[in-house]
Coordinates of C-alpha atoms in Angstrom, one line a residue:
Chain A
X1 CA -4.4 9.3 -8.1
X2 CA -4.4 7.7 -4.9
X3 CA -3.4 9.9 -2.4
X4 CA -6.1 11.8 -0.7
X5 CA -6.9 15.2 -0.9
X6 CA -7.8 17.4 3.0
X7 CA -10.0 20.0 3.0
X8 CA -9.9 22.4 4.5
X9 CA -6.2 23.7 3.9
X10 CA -6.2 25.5 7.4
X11 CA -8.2 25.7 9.9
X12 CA -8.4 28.3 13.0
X13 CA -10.2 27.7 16.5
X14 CA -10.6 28.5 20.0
X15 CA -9.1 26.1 22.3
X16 CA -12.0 24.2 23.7
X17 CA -13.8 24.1 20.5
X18 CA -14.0 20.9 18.6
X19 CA -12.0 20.7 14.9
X20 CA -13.1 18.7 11.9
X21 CA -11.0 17.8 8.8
X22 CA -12.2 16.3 5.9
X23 CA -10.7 13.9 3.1
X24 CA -11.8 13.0 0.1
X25 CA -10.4 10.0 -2.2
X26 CA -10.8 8.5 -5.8
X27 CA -9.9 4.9 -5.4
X28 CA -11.5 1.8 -3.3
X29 CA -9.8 1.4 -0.4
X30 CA -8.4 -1.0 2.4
X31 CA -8.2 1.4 5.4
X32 CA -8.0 4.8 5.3
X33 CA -5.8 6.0 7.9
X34 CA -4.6 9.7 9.3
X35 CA -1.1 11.1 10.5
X36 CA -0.6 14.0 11.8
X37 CA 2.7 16.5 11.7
X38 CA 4.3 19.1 13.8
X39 CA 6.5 21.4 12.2
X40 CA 9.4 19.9 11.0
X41 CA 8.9 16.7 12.4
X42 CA 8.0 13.3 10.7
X43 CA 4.5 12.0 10.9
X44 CA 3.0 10.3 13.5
X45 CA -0.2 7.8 13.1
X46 CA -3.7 8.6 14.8
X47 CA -6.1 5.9 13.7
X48 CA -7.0 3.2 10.8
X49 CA -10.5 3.0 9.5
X50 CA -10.7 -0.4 7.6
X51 CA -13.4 -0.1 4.7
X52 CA -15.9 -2.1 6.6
X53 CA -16.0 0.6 9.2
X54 CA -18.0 3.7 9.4
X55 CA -16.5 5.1 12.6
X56 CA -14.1 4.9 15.0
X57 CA -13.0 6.9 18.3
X58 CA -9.8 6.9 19.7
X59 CA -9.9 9.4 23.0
X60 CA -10.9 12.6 21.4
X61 CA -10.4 11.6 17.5
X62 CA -13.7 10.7 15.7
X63 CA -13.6 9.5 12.5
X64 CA -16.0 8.0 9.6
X65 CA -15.6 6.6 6.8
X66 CA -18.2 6.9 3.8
X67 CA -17.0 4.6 0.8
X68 CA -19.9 5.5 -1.2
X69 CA -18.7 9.1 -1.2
X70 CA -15.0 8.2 -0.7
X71 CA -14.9 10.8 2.0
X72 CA -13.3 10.6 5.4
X73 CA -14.0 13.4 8.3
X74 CA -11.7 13.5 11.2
X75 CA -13.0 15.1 14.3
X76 CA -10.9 16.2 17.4
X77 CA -12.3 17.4 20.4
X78 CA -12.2 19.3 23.1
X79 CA -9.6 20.8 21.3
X80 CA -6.1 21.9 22.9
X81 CA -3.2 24.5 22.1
X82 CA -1.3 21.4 21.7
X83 CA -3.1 20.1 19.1
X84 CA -1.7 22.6 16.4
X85 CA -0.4 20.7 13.3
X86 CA -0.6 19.1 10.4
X87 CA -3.1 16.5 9.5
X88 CA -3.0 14.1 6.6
X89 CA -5.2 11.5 5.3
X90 CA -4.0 8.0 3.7
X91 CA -5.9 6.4 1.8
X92 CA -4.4 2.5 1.7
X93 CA -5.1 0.8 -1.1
X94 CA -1.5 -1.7 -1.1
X95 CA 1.8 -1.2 0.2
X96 CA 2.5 2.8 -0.9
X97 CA 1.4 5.8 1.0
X98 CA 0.1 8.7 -0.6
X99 CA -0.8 11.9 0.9
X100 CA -2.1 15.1 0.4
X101 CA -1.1 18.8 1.2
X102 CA -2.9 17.9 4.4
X103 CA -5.0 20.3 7.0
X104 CA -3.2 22.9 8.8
X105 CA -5.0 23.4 12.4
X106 CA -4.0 26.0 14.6
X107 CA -5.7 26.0 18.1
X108 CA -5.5 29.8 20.0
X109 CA -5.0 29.4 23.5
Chain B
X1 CA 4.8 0.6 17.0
X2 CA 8.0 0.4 15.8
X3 CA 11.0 2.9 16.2
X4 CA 12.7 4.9 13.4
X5 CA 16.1 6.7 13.6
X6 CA 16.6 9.2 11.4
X7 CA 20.1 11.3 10.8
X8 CA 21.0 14.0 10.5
X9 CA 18.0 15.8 11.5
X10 CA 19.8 19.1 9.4
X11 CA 22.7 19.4 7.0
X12 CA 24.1 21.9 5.0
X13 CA 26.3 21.8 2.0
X14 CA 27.8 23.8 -0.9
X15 CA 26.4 22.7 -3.9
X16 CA 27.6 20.0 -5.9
X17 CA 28.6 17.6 -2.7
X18 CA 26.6 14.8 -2.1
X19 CA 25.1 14.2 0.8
X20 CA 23.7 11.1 2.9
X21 CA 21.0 10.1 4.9
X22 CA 20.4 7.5 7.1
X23 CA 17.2 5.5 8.5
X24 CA 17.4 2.9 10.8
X25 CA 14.8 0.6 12.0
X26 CA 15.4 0.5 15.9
X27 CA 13.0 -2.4 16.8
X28 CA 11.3 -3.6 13.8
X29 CA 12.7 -6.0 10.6
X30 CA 12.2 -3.5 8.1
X31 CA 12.3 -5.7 4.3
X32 CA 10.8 -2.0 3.0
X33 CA 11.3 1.3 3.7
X34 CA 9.7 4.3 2.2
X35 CA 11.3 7.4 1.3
X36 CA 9.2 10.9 1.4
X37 CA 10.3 14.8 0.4
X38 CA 8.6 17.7 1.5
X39 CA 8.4 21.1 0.3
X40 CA 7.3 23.8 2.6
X41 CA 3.5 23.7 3.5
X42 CA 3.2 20.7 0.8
X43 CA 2.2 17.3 0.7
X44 CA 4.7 14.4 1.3
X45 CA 5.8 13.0 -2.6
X46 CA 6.8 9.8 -1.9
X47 CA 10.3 9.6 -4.0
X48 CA 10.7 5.8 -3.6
X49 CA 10.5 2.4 -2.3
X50 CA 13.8 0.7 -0.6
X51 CA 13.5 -3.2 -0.6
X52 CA 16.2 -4.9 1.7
X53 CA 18.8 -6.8 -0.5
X54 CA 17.2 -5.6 -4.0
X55 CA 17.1 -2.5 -5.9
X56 CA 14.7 0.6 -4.6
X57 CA 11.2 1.1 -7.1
X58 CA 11.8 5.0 -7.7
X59 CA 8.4 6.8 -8.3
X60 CA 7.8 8.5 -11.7
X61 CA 9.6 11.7 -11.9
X62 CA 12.3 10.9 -9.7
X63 CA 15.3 10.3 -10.7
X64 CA 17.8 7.1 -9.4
X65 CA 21.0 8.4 -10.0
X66 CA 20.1 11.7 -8.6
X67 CA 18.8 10.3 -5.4
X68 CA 20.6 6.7 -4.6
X69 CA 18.9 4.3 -2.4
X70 CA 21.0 1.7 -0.7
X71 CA 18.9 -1.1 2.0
X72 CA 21.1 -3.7 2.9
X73 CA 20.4 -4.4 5.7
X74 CA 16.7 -5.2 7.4
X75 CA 17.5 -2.3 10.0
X76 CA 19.1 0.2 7.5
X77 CA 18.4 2.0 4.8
X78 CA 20.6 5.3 3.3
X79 CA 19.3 8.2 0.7
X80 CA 22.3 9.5 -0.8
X81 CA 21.5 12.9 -2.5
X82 CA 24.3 13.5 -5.6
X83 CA 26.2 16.4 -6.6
X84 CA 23.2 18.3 -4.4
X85 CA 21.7 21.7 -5.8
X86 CA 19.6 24.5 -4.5
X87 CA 16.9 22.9 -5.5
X88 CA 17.4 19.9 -3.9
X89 CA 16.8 21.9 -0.9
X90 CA 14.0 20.2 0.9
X91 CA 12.8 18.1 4.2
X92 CA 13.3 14.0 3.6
X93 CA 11.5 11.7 5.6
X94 CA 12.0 7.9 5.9
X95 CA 9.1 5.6 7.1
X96 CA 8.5 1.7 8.0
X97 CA 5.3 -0.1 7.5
X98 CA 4.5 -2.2 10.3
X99 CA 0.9 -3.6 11.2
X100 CA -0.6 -1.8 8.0
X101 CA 1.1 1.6 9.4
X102 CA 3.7 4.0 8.6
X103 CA 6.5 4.8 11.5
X104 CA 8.1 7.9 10.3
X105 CA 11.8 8.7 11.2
X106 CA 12.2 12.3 12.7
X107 CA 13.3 13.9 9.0
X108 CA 16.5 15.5 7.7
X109 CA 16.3 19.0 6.1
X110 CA 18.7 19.6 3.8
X111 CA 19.9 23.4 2.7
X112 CA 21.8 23.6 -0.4
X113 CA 24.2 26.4 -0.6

């Protein structure tokens, strides 16, 4: 399969405190990239972690890549009510997308 | 990034209509498109590929005359859904690859009566 697969399936915090998805994989990869959805809405793209990477920060998104493991985290700080969604993973391996069942976070206020 | 145009964003129907939904690439030359369903708090299947000026690559499972793919265009794409059912109920999202990303379209949810 190569879609990835998010863990955990939801996800409950304080606003303020910091959120961390992971993703694990089963193929080797180009980039491994993550997308997050609000309700009812299409995806939108976060960041791409190219397989030569091991982290990358984009204001308060973290992520790293281990290839070894095939596992991806993705981190978000500082978190905010506004951040409630869905997050998925993509591991990129051509042209096709796969995804998961994704992460659903939901930040209290 | 580029701009994708999705419509409509909700339709309903009485079974056995077809229906048909459009993606358009607003600012980006679009040779493929991809087309996603969702079912409620699951994953996006990808249901197929749309390559401008050829036929679409349908996923396994998914049947092509059930769900029509039509690209003609570099800025268009349409998913016709035929002789709809309940079960085709469901949230379809269209995307564009550009710079190694996917632009997704704003979805169409689709309630089969």
């Amino acid at each position: 399969s190569q879609q990835g697969e998010e863990d955990p399936q939801a996800l409950s915090i304080q606003e303020g405190e910091n959120a961390t998805m992971n993703c694990s994989y089963k193929t080797s990869i180009n980039n491994l990239q993550w997308y997050r959805q609000n309700s009812g809405r299409g995806l939108v793209h976060l960041i791409l972690i190219r397989s030569n990477e091991r982290e990358k920060h984009s204001g308060r998104l973290r992520v790293t890549l281990d290839t070894s493991k095939k596992s991806s985290s993705l981190l978000i700080t500082a978190s905010r009510a506004a951040d409630t969604a869905s997050y998925f993973c993509a591991p990129n391996t051509g042209n096709q997308f796969y995804f998961g069942t994704g992460t659903s976070l939901t930040v209290i206020p | 990034g580029a701009v994708v145009s999705q419509h409509p964003s909700r339709v309903i129907c009485k079974s056995g209509t077809s229906v048909k939904i459009e993606c358009r690439s607003l600012d980006f030359q679009a040779t493929t498109m991809f087309w996603y369903r969702q079912f409620p708090k699951q994953s996006l299947m990808l249901m197929a590929t749309s390559n401008e000026g050829s036929k679409a690559t349908y996923e396994q499972g998914v049947e092509k005359d059930k769900f029509l793919i039509n690209h003609a265009s570099l800025t268009l794409s349409t998913l016709t859904v035929t002789s709809a059912h309940p079960e085709d109920s469901s949230f379809y999202i269209c995307s564009v690859r550009g710079n190694e990303k996917l632009f997704f379209g704003s979805g169409t949810q689709l309630s089969v009566l």
